[in-house]
CSV table of C-alpha atoms and ligand atoms in Angstrom, one decimal:
chain,number,residue,atom,x,y,z
A,27,MET,CA,-2.2,-15.0,-15.8
A,28,THR,CA,-5.7,-14.4,-16.9
A,29,ALA,CA,-8.0,-13.7,-14.1
A,30,SER,CA,-11.5,-15.1,-13.8
A,31,HIS,CA,-13.8,-13.0,-11.7
A,32,GLY,CA,-17.2,-13.1,-10.0
A,33,PRO,CA,-20.5,-11.6,-11.2
A,34,VAL,CA,-20.5,-8.1,-12.5
A,35,GLY,CA,-21.5,-5.6,-9.9
A,36,PRO,CA,-22.3,-1.9,-10.1
A,37,HIS,CA,-18.6,-0.9,-9.8
A,38,THR,CA,-19.1,2.4,-11.5
A,39,THR,CA,-21.9,3.6,-9.3
A,40,PRO,CA,-21.3,5.4,-6.0
A,41,GLY,CA,-22.8,4.3,-2.7
A,42,ARG,CA,-21.0,1.0,-2.4
A,43,LYS,CA,-20.8,-0.5,1.0
A,44,VAL,CA,-17.0,-0.6,1.7
A,45,LEU,CA,-15.1,-2.1,4.5
A,46,VAL,CA,-11.4,-1.1,5.1
A,47,THR,CA,-9.2,-3.4,7.2
A,48,GLY,CA,-6.0,-1.9,8.7
A,49,ALA,CA,-7.8,1.5,8.4
A,50,GLY,CA,-5.7,3.2,11.1
A,51,GLY,CA,-2.5,2.9,9.1
A,52,GLN,CA,-0.7,5.3,6.7
A,53,VAL,CA,-2.8,4.4,3.6
A,54,GLY,CA,-6.0,3.7,5.5
A,55,LEU,CA,-6.7,7.0,7.1
A,56,ASP,CA,-6.3,8.8,3.7
A,57,LEU,CA,-8.2,6.1,1.8
A,58,LEU,CA,-11.2,6.4,4.2
A,59,GLN,CA,-11.5,10.1,3.2
A,60,ALA,CA,-11.1,9.3,-0.5
A,61,LEU,CA,-13.8,6.7,-0.4
A,62,ARG,CA,-16.2,8.8,1.5
A,63,ALA,CA,-15.6,11.7,-0.9
A,64,ARG,CA,-16.6,9.6,-3.8
A,65,GLY,CA,-19.9,8.6,-2.1
A,66,ASP,CA,-19.1,5.2,-0.7
A,67,GLN,CA,-20.6,4.1,2.6
A,68,VAL,CA,-17.4,3.5,4.5
A,69,PHE,CA,-16.8,1.2,7.5
A,70,ALA,CA,-13.4,1.3,9.1
A,71,SER,CA,-11.7,-1.5,11.1
A,72,ASP,CA,-8.3,-2.0,12.9
A,73,LEU,CA,-7.0,-3.5,16.1
A,74,ALA,CA,-8.1,-0.4,17.9
A,75,PRO,CA,-10.1,2.6,16.6
A,76,PRO,CA,-8.1,5.8,16.7
A,77,SER,CA,-8.9,8.4,19.3
A,78,GLY,CA,-10.7,11.7,18.9
A,79,ASP,CA,-11.0,13.3,15.4
A,80,ALA,CA,-8.6,10.8,13.8
A,81,GLY,CA,-11.5,8.4,13.3
A,82,LEU,CA,-13.1,10.9,10.9
A,83,GLY,CA,-16.5,10.3,12.4
A,84,LEU,CA,-16.9,7.1,10.6
A,85,PRO,CA,-18.2,3.8,12.0
A,86,TRP,CA,-15.1,1.9,13.4
A,87,SER,CA,-14.9,-1.8,14.4
A,88,SER,CA,-12.2,-3.4,16.4
A,89,LEU,CA,-10.8,-6.2,14.2
A,90,ASP,CA,-7.9,-8.5,14.7
A,91,VAL,CA,-7.5,-10.2,11.3
A,92,THR,CA,-5.6,-13.1,12.8
A,93,ARG,CA,-8.9,-14.2,14.4
A,94,ALA,CA,-11.0,-15.9,11.8
A,95,THR,CA,-14.1,-15.8,14.1
A,96,GLN,CA,-13.8,-12.0,14.4
A,97,VAL,CA,-13.4,-11.5,10.7
A,98,ASP,CA,-16.4,-13.7,10.0
A,99,ALA,CA,-18.5,-11.9,12.6
A,100,LEU,CA,-17.8,-8.5,11.1
A,101,PHE,CA,-18.4,-9.6,7.5
A,102,ALA,CA,-21.6,-11.2,8.6
A,103,GLU,CA,-22.8,-8.1,10.4
A,104,LEU,CA,-21.8,-5.5,7.7
A,105,ARG,CA,-22.2,-7.6,4.5
A,106,PRO,CA,-19.9,-5.2,2.6
A,107,ASP,CA,-19.9,-5.1,-1.3
A,108,VAL,CA,-16.2,-4.3,-1.4
A,109,VAL,CA,-13.3,-4.9,1.0
A,110,TYR,CA,-10.0,-2.9,0.9
A,111,HIS,CA,-7.7,-5.3,2.8
A,112,LEU,CA,-4.8,-3.1,4.1
A,113,ALA,CA,-4.1,-4.8,7.5
A,114,ALA,CA,-0.4,-5.8,7.4
A,115,ILE,CA,2.9,-5.4,9.2
A,116,LEU,CA,5.5,-3.8,7.0
A,117,SER,CA,9.0,-4.9,6.1
A,118,ALA,CA,11.3,-3.4,8.9
A,119,THR,CA,8.9,-4.2,11.8
A,120,GLY,CA,8.2,-7.5,10.2
A,121,GLU,CA,11.8,-8.6,10.5
A,122,ARG,CA,11.6,-7.9,14.3
A,123,ASP,CA,8.8,-10.4,14.7
A,124,PRO,CA,8.5,-12.6,11.7
A,125,LEU,CA,6.0,-15.0,13.3
A,126,ARG,CA,3.5,-12.2,14.2
A,127,THR,CA,4.0,-10.8,10.7
A,128,TYR,CA,3.1,-14.2,9.2
A,129,ALA,CA,0.0,-14.4,11.4
A,130,VAL,CA,-1.2,-10.8,10.5
A,131,ASN,CA,-0.3,-10.8,6.8
A,132,GLN,CA,-0.7,-14.4,5.8
A,133,ASP,CA,-3.4,-15.8,8.1
A,134,GLY,CA,-5.1,-12.4,8.1
A,135,THR,CA,-5.4,-12.4,4.3
A,136,LEU,CA,-6.7,-15.9,4.2
A,137,HIS,CA,-9.3,-15.1,6.8
A,138,VAL,CA,-10.4,-12.0,4.9
A,139,LEU,CA,-10.7,-14.0,1.6
A,140,GLU,CA,-12.5,-16.8,3.2
A,141,ALA,CA,-15.0,-14.4,4.9
A,142,ALA,CA,-15.4,-12.7,1.5
A,143,ARG,CA,-16.3,-16.0,0.0
A,144,LYS,CA,-18.7,-17.0,2.8
A,145,PHE,CA,-20.5,-13.6,3.0
A,146,GLY,CA,-20.8,-12.7,-0.6
A,147,VAL,CA,-18.4,-9.8,-0.8
A,148,ARG,CA,-18.2,-8.8,-4.5
A,149,GLN,CA,-14.7,-7.5,-4.6
A,150,VAL,CA,-11.5,-7.6,-2.5
A,151,ILE,CA,-8.8,-5.0,-3.2
A,152,PHE,CA,-5.3,-6.1,-2.0
A,153,THR,CA,-2.4,-3.8,-1.3
A,154,SER,CA,0.8,-5.6,-2.4
A,155,THR,CA,4.3,-4.1,-2.6
A,156,ILE,CA,7.6,-3.8,-4.2
A,157,ALA,CA,8.8,-6.0,-1.4
A,158,VAL,CA,7.5,-9.1,-3.3
A,159,PHE,CA,10.7,-8.9,-5.4
A,160,GLY,CA,14.1,-10.1,-4.4
A,161,PRO,CA,17.8,-9.8,-5.4
A,162,GLY,CA,19.0,-10.1,-9.0
A,163,LEU,CA,16.4,-7.9,-10.6
A,164,PRO,CA,16.7,-6.2,-14.1
A,165,PRO,CA,16.9,-2.3,-14.1
A,166,LEU,CA,13.3,-2.0,-14.9
A,167,VAL,CA,11.1,-4.6,-13.2
A,168,GLY,CA,7.9,-5.9,-14.9
A,169,ASP,CA,5.0,-7.6,-13.3
A,170,ASP,CA,6.1,-11.2,-14.1
A,171,VAL,CA,9.7,-11.4,-13.0
A,172,PRO,CA,10.3,-14.2,-10.5
A,173,LEU,CA,9.2,-13.2,-7.0
A,174,ARG,CA,12.0,-14.1,-4.5
A,175,PRO,CA,11.5,-11.8,-1.5
A,176,THR,CA,14.0,-11.8,1.4
A,177,THR,CA,11.6,-10.4,4.1
A,178,MET,CA,8.7,-12.1,5.9
A,179,TYR,CA,6.6,-9.1,4.7
A,180,GLY,CA,7.5,-9.8,1.1
A,181,VAL,CA,7.0,-13.6,1.5
A,182,THR,CA,3.5,-13.0,2.9
A,183,LYS,CA,2.6,-10.5,0.3
A,184,VAL,CA,3.6,-12.9,-2.5
A,185,ALA,CA,1.4,-15.5,-0.8
A,186,GLY,CA,-1.4,-13.0,-0.5
A,187,GLU,CA,-1.3,-12.3,-4.2
A,188,LEU,CA,-1.4,-16.0,-4.9
A,189,LEU,CA,-4.2,-16.7,-2.5
A,190,GLY,CA,-6.3,-14.0,-3.9
A,191,GLU,CA,-5.7,-15.4,-7.4
A,192,TYR,CA,-6.7,-18.8,-6.2
A,193,TYR,CA,-10.0,-17.4,-4.7
A,194,SER,CA,-10.6,-15.7,-8.0
A,195,ARG,CA,-10.1,-18.8,-10.1
A,196,ARG,CA,-11.8,-21.2,-7.6
A,197,HIS,CA,-14.6,-19.2,-6.2
A,198,GLY,CA,-15.1,-16.3,-8.7
A,199,LEU,CA,-14.1,-13.7,-6.2
A,200,ASP,CA,-13.3,-10.4,-7.9
A,201,PHE,CA,-9.8,-10.0,-6.5
A,202,ARG,CA,-7.6,-7.1,-7.6
A,203,GLY,CA,-4.5,-5.4,-6.2
A,204,VAL,CA,-1.5,-3.1,-6.8
A,205,ARG,CA,2.1,-3.4,-5.9
A,206,PHE,CA,2.8,-0.2,-4.1
A,207,PRO,CA,6.1,1.6,-4.2
A,208,GLY,CA,7.3,3.3,-1.0
A,209,LEU,CA,4.6,5.9,-0.1
A,210,LEU,CA,5.0,9.4,1.1
A,211,SER,CA,2.2,11.4,2.7
A,212,ALA,CA,1.3,13.7,5.5
A,213,VAL,CA,0.6,10.6,7.7
A,214,LEU,CA,3.9,9.2,9.0
A,215,PRO,CA,4.7,5.6,8.0
A,216,GLY,CA,5.0,2.8,10.5
A,217,GLY,CA,7.8,0.3,10.2
A,218,GLY,CA,8.7,0.3,6.6
A,219,THR,CA,12.1,0.2,5.0
A,220,SER,CA,11.2,3.0,2.6
A,221,ASP,CA,10.6,5.2,5.6
A,222,TYR,CA,13.9,7.1,5.0
A,223,ALA,CA,12.2,9.0,2.2
A,224,PRO,CA,9.3,10.6,4.2
A,225,LEU,CA,11.5,10.9,7.3
A,226,MET,CA,14.0,13.1,5.3
A,227,TYR,CA,11.3,15.7,4.9
A,228,TYR,CA,9.7,15.3,8.3
A,229,GLU,CA,12.8,15.2,10.5
A,230,SER,CA,14.4,18.1,8.5
A,231,LEU,CA,11.3,20.2,9.2
A,232,ARG,CA,11.1,19.0,12.8
A,233,THR,CA,14.7,19.1,13.9
A,234,GLY,CA,16.7,20.6,10.9
A,235,GLY,CA,18.2,17.4,9.7
A,236,TYR,CA,18.1,13.6,9.4
A,237,GLU,CA,20.5,10.7,9.4
A,238,ALA,CA,19.2,8.3,6.8
A,239,PHE,CA,19.7,4.6,7.4
A,240,CYS,CA,20.7,4.0,3.8
A,241,ARG,CA,23.5,4.8,1.3
A,242,PRO,CA,23.0,7.9,-0.9
A,243,ASP,CA,22.9,5.8,-4.1
A,244,SER,CA,19.9,3.7,-2.8
A,245,GLN,CA,17.2,3.8,-5.3
A,246,ILE,CA,13.7,2.3,-5.0
A,247,PRO,CA,10.3,3.2,-6.6
A,248,LEU,CA,8.3,5.9,-4.6
A,249,MET,CA,4.9,7.4,-4.9
A,250,TYR,CA,2.9,10.3,-3.4
A,251,MET,CA,-0.2,9.2,-1.5
A,252,PRO,CA,-2.8,10.9,-3.8
A,253,ASP,CA,-1.6,8.8,-6.7
A,254,ALA,CA,-1.7,5.7,-4.5
A,255,LEU,CA,-5.3,6.4,-3.4
A,256,ARG,CA,-6.4,7.1,-7.0
A,257,ALA,CA,-4.9,3.8,-8.1
A,258,LEU,CA,-6.8,1.9,-5.4
A,259,VAL,CA,-10.1,3.6,-6.5
A,260,GLU,CA,-9.5,3.4,-10.3
A,261,LEU,CA,-8.4,-0.2,-10.2
A,262,SER,CA,-11.5,-1.1,-8.2
A,263,LEU,CA,-13.8,0.7,-10.7
A,264,ALA,CA,-12.1,-0.6,-13.9
A,265,PRO,CA,-14.3,-2.7,-16.1
A,266,ARG,CA,-13.5,-6.3,-15.3
A,267,GLU,CA,-13.4,-7.4,-18.9
A,268,ARG,CA,-10.4,-5.1,-19.5
A,269,LEU,CA,-8.3,-6.6,-16.7
A,270,GLY,CA,-5.8,-9.3,-17.9
A,271,ARG,CA,-4.5,-10.0,-14.4
A,272,CYS,CA,-5.3,-9.6,-10.8
A,273,ILE,CA,-2.1,-7.8,-9.5
A,274,TYR,CA,-0.4,-4.8,-11.1
A,275,ASN,CA,2.9,-2.9,-10.7
A,276,ILE,CA,2.3,0.8,-10.5
A,277,ALA,CA,5.0,3.4,-10.7
A,278,ALA,CA,5.6,7.1,-10.3
A,279,PHE,CA,9.2,8.2,-9.7
A,280,SER,CA,12.5,6.5,-8.6
A,281,PRO,CA,15.0,9.0,-7.1
A,282,THR,CA,18.2,8.0,-5.4
A,283,ALA,CA,18.3,8.8,-1.7
A,284,GLN,CA,20.8,11.6,-2.6
A,285,GLU,CA,18.3,13.0,-5.1
A,286,ILE,CA,15.6,13.1,-2.4
A,287,ALA,CA,18.1,14.8,0.0
A,288,ASP,CA,18.8,17.4,-2.7
A,289,GLU,CA,15.1,18.0,-3.1
A,290,VAL,CA,14.6,18.3,0.6
A,291,ALA,CA,17.4,20.9,0.7
A,292,ARG,CA,15.4,22.8,-1.9
A,293,VAL,CA,12.1,22.9,0.1
A,294,VAL,CA,13.7,23.0,3.6
A,295,PRO,CA,16.6,25.4,3.2
A,296,GLY,CA,19.5,24.5,5.5
A,297,ALA,CA,18.3,20.9,6.1
A,298,ARG,CA,21.3,18.7,7.0
A,299,ILE,CA,20.9,15.2,5.7
A,300,THR,CA,23.6,12.6,6.3
A,301,PHE,CA,23.8,8.9,5.5
A,302,LYS,CA,24.6,6.1,7.9
A,303,PRO,CA,23.6,2.8,6.3
A,304,ASP,CA,22.0,0.2,8.6
A,305,PRO,CA,23.2,-3.2,7.2
A,306,ALA,CA,19.8,-5.0,7.6
A,307,ARG,CA,17.7,-2.3,6.1
A,308,GLN,CA,20.2,-1.5,3.4
A,309,ALA,CA,20.2,-5.2,2.4
A,310,ILE,CA,16.4,-5.0,2.0
A,311,LEU,CA,16.6,-1.9,-0.1
A,312,ASP,CA,19.3,-3.4,-2.3
A,313,SER,CA,17.0,-6.4,-2.9
A,314,TRP,CA,14.1,-4.3,-4.1
A,315,PRO,CA,13.5,-2.9,-7.7
A,316,ARG,CA,15.2,0.4,-8.6
A,317,ALA,CA,12.3,1.1,-11.0
A,318,LEU,CA,9.0,-0.6,-11.9
A,319,ASP,CA,7.5,-1.2,-15.3
A,320,ASP,CA,3.8,-0.5,-15.0
A,321,THR,CA,2.9,-1.1,-18.7
A,322,CYS,CA,0.1,-3.5,-17.8
A,323,ALA,CA,-1.7,-1.1,-15.5
A,324,ARG,CA,-1.4,1.6,-18.1
A,325,ARG,CA,-2.8,-0.6,-20.8
A,326,ASP,CA,-5.6,-2.4,-18.8
A,327,TRP,CA,-7.0,0.4,-16.6
A,328,ASP,CA,-5.4,3.6,-17.9
A,329,TRP,CA,-3.2,4.1,-14.9
A,330,ARG,CA,-1.0,7.2,-15.0
A,331,PRO,CA,0.8,8.9,-12.1
A,332,ALA,CA,0.1,12.6,-11.7
A,333,TRP,CA,2.9,13.5,-9.2
A,334,ASP,CA,6.6,13.7,-9.6
A,335,LEU,CA,9.3,14.3,-7.0
A,336,ALA,CA,9.3,18.1,-7.3
A,337,ARG,CA,5.5,18.6,-7.4
A,338,MET,CA,5.1,16.3,-4.5
A,339,SER,CA,7.8,18.2,-2.4
A,340,ASP,CA,6.0,21.4,-2.9
A,341,ASP,CA,2.6,20.0,-1.9
A,342,LEU,CA,3.9,17.8,0.9
A,343,THR,CA,6.3,20.1,2.7
A,344,PRO,CA,3.7,22.5,4.2
A,345,LYS,CA,1.5,19.6,5.3
A,346,LEU,CA,4.5,17.9,7.0
A,347,ALA,CA,5.6,21.3,8.5
A,348,ALA,CA,2.1,21.6,10.1
A,349,LEU,CA,2.5,18.0,11.5
A,350,ALA,CA,5.9,18.8,12.8
A,351,ALA,CA,4.7,21.9,14.5
A,352,ARG,CA,1.9,20.0,16.2
A,353,ALA,CA,4.4,17.4,17.4
A,354,GLY,CA,6.4,20.1,19.0
A,355,GLU,CA,3.5,21.6,20.9
B,408,AKB,C1,8.0,-1.0,3.4
B,408,AKB,O1,9.0,-0.3,3.3
B,408,AKB,O2,7.9,-2.0,4.0
B,408,AKB,C2,6.7,-0.5,2.7
B,408,AKB,C3,6.7,-1.1,1.3
B,408,AKB,C4,7.6,-0.6,0.3
B,408,AKB,O3,5.9,-1.9,1.0
B,408,AKB,N1,6.6,0.9,2.7
């Protein structure tokens, strides 16, 4: 689709006032630092602010996105230029409590978009996911294949994409987003089906091995967090007139679970990785793309991944080793 957007703002200048929802999660904590480093005035929000140093010394607000009055009050108080809307419950946790997942992901996104409209937010950046896709996919999955998700997480992310596009068309909101692959970083993930990938590294470092909940031939798109953060910033700063759509596939690498296990054995010598597929999570993995086609992102805003599996392993392993050591103290 062709997106229509709101008034042009100073997207390429630093010093934007940026609010991040769901800031205490795997993406949020790293994104806060990336935004601060580029000179944005950053405000964080989540259900509860993290304790101690984890809050990075930034202003934090308690925000339950399922409460429209809370969302309105925070937007009215802060009047952000840009909102990164990350607050969501992921796929595996989502299947344990689908109604709560609907409330957080679906109602929460509606509340954020509505507050953005009411309080003059210039741009909303949305984090979508490979979970918007469902069974019967081609080997390389483009942006516009039919979206038939099997999880409540996927259903609500499809709806979030469509709601944002509606606000873009109807209200001129500058709504943009990426479909993230499974992400790996030095912050442990919370409740995703792609978690087997980072856990292979982390548990091998912490305990010497890991029993993965998937088959060795499972294959989904994955990405290292620095690429994911750069995508969120670069998409936000891209000239609007170049964007032919609101939501973009982005891709980096697509190893099988066995290939990740082999890679972990290279960087964590002696790691014992075994496979014991969990039927529910395996079915979710089997319904997701094996590889994403990100041609549109490459064409419209010059997206390119910088990290492959081997480079990521070399960079990530010492960071996860430090995390595992702290966990053992
Ligand atoms: C999940 O596994 O639910 C997430 C995702 C792929 O969006 N990491």
